C-alpha cells in the first residue's frame, strides 16, 4: 500500500447555523496510527463520518484510498463506530457470518476468549467482549484502512491493552489507522496526533511536537479545594486530578500572588506539561482572541 490512504482537504460540515467541522485538513498514511483527540462535541465523529462518505461535506473534499468514498472503496475499509455496528439480537457467530458475507470473505476464527460465546446473543455479552467481536468483524477482510471511533471506551485496562495490540498489529502489516479516544494516555500509542476543538483542527504532530515548550506548574497545598477555586476564579487554565492541582503555561509568581491573596499557603514547582494540558491551552485560544 502506497500513498495517502485517507485525506480531508479544507472540509467543513454545517447543520443549519451550527458548524460541526470547520475547514479541517488531515491525512493518514500507510502503516501509521493517527490519534484523533478532542473533547465531546469537538467534531471528531462528524469528521469521521464525512471521511467514510456516511454524510456529505458542506464544502471541501475527502478521499478514501485515492478517490471519493464510494462503495467499492469502502469494501477495503474496516470501521468500528462508537455503537460497534453489531446486531444485538444476533449471536456472535451470526454477526460474524453476516459481516463475512458482506465482504465476501471467510468467517473469522473465534479467539479462545470468545469461543465459548459463539451462540450467545451479542447484547448479552459484556462490553469488552462486544468490542472484540466488532474488531473481528472489521478486520476479517484485511482492510487497508482501519477507522475506530472510541474503540476502548468503557472497557477495563487489560482489554484496552489487548485492543491496542490489535491496532498496532494492523499498522505493522501496512494498514493506516485513524482512532479517536478519550484516554490521554493512549496518545502515546499513536504515531501522530490530531487535536480538534470546537470543530477545528488546532494541532497536528507527535505528542512531543504538540507539547513543545509548554510547561505547567504543580501546586501542592493542604487547602487544595480552596486553591483550585481561587485559581479557577482568576481565569487560569487549572486542572485537578484527584487532589493534584496543575496549571498549564503559567507564571509561578503570578499564581503565588493569587493564592496569597486568598490566604492559601502552597508550594509551586514548574513541571513538564502533559498532552491534556496542551489541549486545554489550545482549546482556550479562540476565547482569548475574541
GROMACS .gro file of C-alpha atoms in nm:
model
  290
    1UNK     CA    1   0.000   0.000   0.000
    2UNK     CA    2   0.142   0.334  -0.105
    3UNK     CA    3   0.030   0.695  -0.100
    4UNK     CA    4  -0.220   0.869   0.125
    5UNK     CA    5  -0.500   0.633   0.232
    6UNK     CA    6  -0.736   0.881   0.394
    7UNK     CA    7  -0.747   1.254   0.331
    8UNK     CA    8  -0.960   1.558   0.412
    9UNK     CA    9  -0.890   1.886   0.232
   10UNK     CA   10  -1.045   2.200   0.386
   11UNK     CA   11  -1.353   2.005   0.491
   12UNK     CA   12  -1.647   2.186   0.653
   13UNK     CA   13  -1.980   2.046   0.767
   14UNK     CA   14  -2.269   2.264   0.879
   15UNK     CA   15  -2.600   2.160   1.030
   16UNK     CA   16  -2.816   2.466   0.978
   17UNK     CA   17  -2.645   2.755   1.154
   18UNK     CA   18  -2.418   2.520   1.352
   19UNK     CA   19  -2.070   2.441   1.215
   20UNK     CA   20  -1.966   2.096   1.341
   21UNK     CA   21  -1.640   2.077   1.141
   22UNK     CA   22  -1.466   2.393   1.026
   23UNK     CA   23  -1.205   2.388   0.745
   24UNK     CA   24  -1.019   2.073   0.855
   25UNK     CA   25  -0.734   1.924   0.652
   26UNK     CA   26  -0.569   1.597   0.754
   27UNK     CA   27  -0.438   1.268   0.618
   28UNK     CA   28  -0.347   0.912   0.715
   29UNK     CA   29  -0.053   0.728   0.558
   30UNK     CA   30   0.002   0.351   0.529
   31UNK     CA   31   0.148   0.193   0.842
   32UNK     CA   32   0.074   0.479   1.080
   33UNK     CA   33  -0.163   0.508   1.375
   34UNK     CA   34  -0.314   0.856   1.388
   35UNK     CA   35  -0.496   0.958   1.705
   36UNK     CA   36  -0.787   1.199   1.672
   37UNK     CA   37  -0.830   1.370   2.009
   38UNK     CA   38  -1.073   1.626   2.143
   39UNK     CA   39  -1.349   1.677   2.395
   40UNK     CA   40  -1.707   1.563   2.337
   41UNK     CA   41  -1.856   1.787   2.070
   42UNK     CA   42  -1.518   1.874   1.917
   43UNK     CA   43  -1.627   1.734   1.578
   44UNK     CA   44  -1.437   1.406   1.572
   45UNK     CA   45  -1.725   1.175   1.484
   46UNK     CA   46  -1.865   1.416   1.225
   47UNK     CA   47  -1.524   1.431   1.056
   48UNK     CA   48  -1.502   1.051   1.052
   49UNK     CA   49  -1.848   1.016   0.903
   50UNK     CA   50  -1.752   1.256   0.622
   51UNK     CA   51  -1.426   1.069   0.557
   52UNK     CA   52  -1.624   0.748   0.516
   53UNK     CA   53  -1.889   0.903   0.295
   54UNK     CA   54  -2.163   0.844   0.551
   55UNK     CA   55  -2.259   1.213   0.544
   56UNK     CA   56  -2.185   1.472   0.277
   57UNK     CA   57  -1.941   1.757   0.321
   58UNK     CA   58  -2.074   2.112   0.310
   59UNK     CA   59  -1.750   2.221   0.145
   60UNK     CA   60  -1.406   2.076   0.084
   61UNK     CA   61  -1.308   1.727  -0.033
   62UNK     CA   62  -1.250   1.386   0.121
   63UNK     CA   63  -1.058   1.097  -0.037
   64UNK     CA   64  -1.060   0.732   0.066
   65UNK     CA   65  -0.796   0.512  -0.097
   66UNK     CA   66  -0.734   0.759  -0.377
   67UNK     CA   67  -1.084   0.874  -0.460
   68UNK     CA   68  -1.430   0.963  -0.329
   69UNK     CA   69  -1.552   0.723  -0.057
   70UNK     CA   70  -1.774   0.518  -0.286
   71UNK     CA   71  -1.899   0.168  -0.204
   72UNK     CA   72  -1.616  -0.023  -0.373
   73UNK     CA   73  -1.351   0.172  -0.184
   74UNK     CA   74  -1.538   0.127   0.143
   75UNK     CA   75  -1.509  -0.251   0.092
   76UNK     CA   76  -1.136  -0.205   0.158
   77UNK     CA   77  -1.209  -0.029   0.486
   78UNK     CA   78  -1.255  -0.157   0.840
   79UNK     CA   79  -1.479   0.057   1.061
   80UNK     CA   80  -1.575   0.023   1.427
   81UNK     CA   81  -1.821   0.301   1.520
   82UNK     CA   82  -1.898   0.412   1.874
   83UNK     CA   83  -2.207   0.193   1.868
   84UNK     CA   84  -1.991  -0.102   1.747
   85UNK     CA   85  -2.209  -0.175   1.441
   86UNK     CA   86  -2.324  -0.513   1.573
   87UNK     CA   87  -2.674  -0.663   1.581
   88UNK     CA   88  -2.767  -0.723   1.943
   89UNK     CA   89  -3.040  -0.975   1.858
   90UNK     CA   90  -2.799  -1.194   1.659
   91UNK     CA   91  -2.542  -1.428   1.811
   92UNK     CA   92  -2.168  -1.372   1.787
   93UNK     CA   93  -2.145  -1.636   1.512
   94UNK     CA   94  -2.435  -1.482   1.318
   95UNK     CA   95  -2.286  -1.133   1.336
   96UNK     CA   96  -1.950  -1.252   1.208
   97UNK     CA   97  -2.110  -1.465   0.936
   98UNK     CA   98  -2.318  -1.170   0.815
   99UNK     CA   99  -2.012  -0.942   0.806
  100UNK     CA  100  -1.801  -1.203   0.623
  101UNK     CA  101  -2.068  -1.250   0.356
  102UNK     CA  102  -2.100  -0.875   0.309
  103UNK     CA  103  -1.727  -0.850   0.240
  104UNK     CA  104  -1.701  -1.180   0.052
  105UNK     CA  105  -1.451  -1.331   0.295
  106UNK     CA  106  -1.430  -1.640   0.513
  107UNK     CA  107  -1.583  -1.618   0.858
  108UNK     CA  108  -1.307  -1.535   1.110
  109UNK     CA  109  -1.198  -1.792   1.366
  110UNK     CA  110  -1.306  -1.703   1.717
  111UNK     CA  111  -1.019  -1.650   1.962
  112UNK     CA  112  -1.019  -1.859   2.282
  113UNK     CA  113  -1.171  -1.573   2.482
  114UNK     CA  114  -1.481  -1.575   2.260
  115UNK     CA  115  -1.502  -1.939   2.155
  116UNK     CA  116  -1.745  -2.023   2.432
  117UNK     CA  117  -1.975  -1.734   2.334
  118UNK     CA  118  -2.030  -1.822   1.967
  119UNK     CA  119  -2.402  -1.885   2.014
  120UNK     CA  120  -2.465  -1.608   2.268
  121UNK     CA  121  -2.665  -1.302   2.164
  122UNK     CA  122  -2.432  -1.004   2.132
  123UNK     CA  123  -2.649  -0.790   2.359
  124UNK     CA  124  -2.589  -1.040   2.639
  125UNK     CA  125  -2.209  -1.009   2.622
  126UNK     CA  126  -2.002  -0.777   2.842
  127UNK     CA  127  -1.894  -0.459   2.663
  128UNK     CA  128  -1.533  -0.573   2.637
  129UNK     CA  129  -1.637  -0.893   2.459
  130UNK     CA  130  -1.867  -0.697   2.228
  131UNK     CA  131  -1.574  -0.479   2.127
  132UNK     CA  132  -1.367  -0.789   2.049
  133UNK     CA  133  -1.644  -0.913   1.821
  134UNK     CA  134  -1.664  -0.573   1.649
  135UNK     CA  135  -1.287  -0.581   1.589
  136UNK     CA  136  -1.308  -0.933   1.443
  137UNK     CA  137  -1.583  -0.824   1.205
  138UNK     CA  138  -1.390  -0.514   1.097
  139UNK     CA  139  -1.060  -0.697   1.040
  140UNK     CA  140  -1.178  -1.020   0.874
  141UNK     CA  141  -1.119  -0.883   0.521
  142UNK     CA  142  -0.771  -0.738   0.600
  143UNK     CA  143  -0.869  -0.374   0.540
  144UNK     CA  144  -0.621  -0.123   0.406
  145UNK     CA  145  -0.770   0.149   0.627
  146UNK     CA  146  -0.898   0.098   0.981
  147UNK     CA  147  -1.118   0.368   1.138
  148UNK     CA  148  -1.202   0.329   1.506
  149UNK     CA  149  -1.432   0.568   1.690
  150UNK     CA  150  -1.374   0.537   2.068
  151UNK     CA  151  -1.277   0.168   2.037
  152UNK     CA  152  -1.167   0.129   2.401
  153UNK     CA  153  -1.439   0.331   2.573
  154UNK     CA  154  -1.596   0.155   2.870
  155UNK     CA  155  -1.360  -0.143   2.886
  156UNK     CA  156  -1.107  -0.229   3.155
  157UNK     CA  157  -0.734  -0.164   3.136
  158UNK     CA  158  -0.639  -0.517   3.026
  159UNK     CA  159  -0.899  -0.515   2.749
  160UNK     CA  160  -0.777  -0.173   2.631
  161UNK     CA  161  -0.419  -0.300   2.618
  162UNK     CA  162  -0.526  -0.604   2.415
  163UNK     CA  163  -0.722  -0.390   2.169
  164UNK     CA  164  -0.422  -0.161   2.126
  165UNK     CA  165  -0.204  -0.464   2.049
  166UNK     CA  166  -0.451  -0.541   1.770
  167UNK     CA  167  -0.442  -0.182   1.644
  168UNK     CA  168  -0.061  -0.180   1.633
  169UNK     CA  169  -0.054  -0.514   1.453
  170UNK     CA  170  -0.273  -0.371   1.177
  171UNK     CA  171  -0.035  -0.078   1.128
  172UNK     CA  172   0.263  -0.314   1.123
  173UNK     CA  173   0.113  -0.502   0.828
  174UNK     CA  174   0.073  -0.168   0.644
  175UNK     CA  175  -0.279  -0.052   0.719
  176UNK     CA  176  -0.343   0.312   0.801
  177UNK     CA  177  -0.531   0.357   1.129
  178UNK     CA  178  -0.738   0.654   1.245
  179UNK     CA  179  -0.855   0.621   1.605
  180UNK     CA  180  -1.040   0.852   1.840
  181UNK     CA  181  -1.004   0.820   2.216
  182UNK     CA  182  -1.088   0.996   2.542
  183UNK     CA  183  -0.790   0.838   2.719
  184UNK     CA  184  -0.499   1.078   2.703
  185UNK     CA  185  -0.250   0.807   2.797
  186UNK     CA  186  -0.344   0.630   2.474
  187UNK     CA  187  -0.199   0.923   2.282
  188UNK     CA  188   0.140   0.765   2.349
  189UNK     CA  189   0.031   0.463   2.143
  190UNK     CA  190  -0.013   0.680   1.832
  191UNK     CA  191   0.249   0.778   1.577
  192UNK     CA  192   0.083   1.115   1.522
  193UNK     CA  193  -0.193   1.314   1.686
  194UNK     CA  194  -0.467   1.539   1.550
  195UNK     CA  195  -0.624   1.769   1.809
  196UNK     CA  196  -0.971   1.911   1.747
  197UNK     CA  197  -1.152   2.184   1.940
  198UNK     CA  198  -1.487   2.342   1.851
  199UNK     CA  199  -1.484   2.179   1.509
  200UNK     CA  200  -1.136   2.299   1.414
  201UNK     CA  201  -0.802   2.121   1.389
  202UNK     CA  202  -0.578   2.301   1.637
  203UNK     CA  203  -0.266   2.079   1.628
  204UNK     CA  204  -0.110   1.803   1.416
  205UNK     CA  205   0.209   1.617   1.508
  206UNK     CA  206   0.370   1.383   1.756
  207UNK     CA  207   0.296   1.419   2.126
  208UNK     CA  208   0.636   1.582   2.180
  209UNK     CA  209   0.583   1.818   1.885
  210UNK     CA  210   0.243   1.930   2.012
  211UNK     CA  211   0.353   1.981   2.373
  212UNK     CA  212   0.664   2.165   2.252
  213UNK     CA  213   0.796   2.408   2.512
  214UNK     CA  214   0.470   2.424   2.708
  215UNK     CA  215   0.526   2.379   3.079
  216UNK     CA  216   0.299   2.355   3.381
  217UNK     CA  217   0.312   2.444   3.748
  218UNK     CA  218   0.231   2.184   4.014
  219UNK     CA  219   0.056   2.339   4.314
  220UNK     CA  220   0.092   2.150   4.641
  221UNK     CA  221  -0.127   2.253   4.933
  222UNK     CA  222  -0.347   2.103   5.203
  223UNK     CA  223  -0.618   2.352   5.100
  224UNK     CA  224  -0.646   2.201   4.753
  225UNK     CA  225  -1.018   2.269   4.709
  226UNK     CA  226  -0.983   2.636   4.803
  227UNK     CA  227  -0.670   2.667   4.589
  228UNK     CA  228  -0.849   2.524   4.288
  229UNK     CA  229  -1.143   2.759   4.338
  230UNK     CA  230  -0.918   3.064   4.372
  231UNK     CA  231  -0.712   2.981   4.062
  232UNK     CA  232  -1.021   2.895   3.861
  233UNK     CA  233  -1.180   3.226   3.958
  234UNK     CA  234  -0.864   3.403   3.840
  235UNK     CA  235  -0.919   3.258   3.492
  236UNK     CA  236  -0.604   3.048   3.469
  237UNK     CA  237  -0.611   2.703   3.296
  238UNK     CA  238  -0.618   2.500   3.618
  239UNK     CA  239  -0.668   2.122   3.617
  240UNK     CA  240  -0.743   1.885   3.903
  241UNK     CA  241  -0.661   1.513   3.912
  242UNK     CA  242  -0.766   1.378   4.246
  243UNK     CA  243  -0.614   1.634   4.481
  244UNK     CA  244  -0.327   1.723   4.248
  245UNK     CA  245  -0.350   2.077   4.108
  246UNK     CA  246  -0.167   2.174   3.791
  247UNK     CA  247  -0.175   2.495   3.590
  248UNK     CA  248  -0.054   2.491   3.229
  249UNK     CA  249   0.166   2.764   3.082
  250UNK     CA  250   0.155   2.977   3.398
  251UNK     CA  251   0.392   3.212   3.580
  252UNK     CA  252   0.460   3.071   3.930
  253UNK     CA  253   0.493   3.421   4.073
  254UNK     CA  254   0.151   3.520   3.941
  255UNK     CA  255  -0.006   3.204   4.081
  256UNK     CA  256   0.160   3.269   4.417
  257UNK     CA  257   0.001   3.615   4.427
  258UNK     CA  258  -0.344   3.472   4.359
  259UNK     CA  259  -0.307   3.209   4.630
  260UNK     CA  260  -0.159   3.450   4.879
  261UNK     CA  261  -0.447   3.694   4.826
  262UNK     CA  262  -0.685   3.408   4.905
  263UNK     CA  263  -0.492   3.326   5.222
  264UNK     CA  264  -0.369   2.989   5.093
  265UNK     CA  265  -0.023   2.852   5.167
  266UNK     CA  266   0.119   2.641   4.885
  267UNK     CA  267   0.442   2.529   4.720
  268UNK     CA  268   0.473   2.577   4.344
  269UNK     CA  269   0.703   2.378   4.117
  270UNK     CA  270   0.749   2.402   3.738
  271UNK     CA  271   0.695   2.061   3.570
  272UNK     CA  272   0.671   1.932   3.212
  273UNK     CA  273   0.326   1.974   3.058
  274UNK     CA  274   0.108   1.682   2.953
  275UNK     CA  275  -0.076   1.643   2.623
  276UNK     CA  276  -0.404   1.705   2.806
  277UNK     CA  277  -0.273   2.038   2.937
  278UNK     CA  278  -0.155   2.137   2.593
  279UNK     CA  279  -0.500   2.053   2.458
  280UNK     CA  280  -0.653   2.276   2.723
  281UNK     CA  281  -0.429   2.565   2.620
  282UNK     CA  282  -0.510   2.519   2.251
  283UNK     CA  283  -0.884   2.500   2.319
  284UNK     CA  284  -0.869   2.830   2.510
  285UNK     CA  285  -0.708   3.025   2.225
  286UNK     CA  286  -1.026   3.121   2.036
  287UNK     CA  287  -1.190   3.253   2.352
  288UNK     CA  288  -0.887   3.471   2.425
  289UNK     CA  289  -0.876   3.612   2.074
  290UNK     CA  290  -1.242   3.710   2.060
   0.00000   0.00000   0.00000
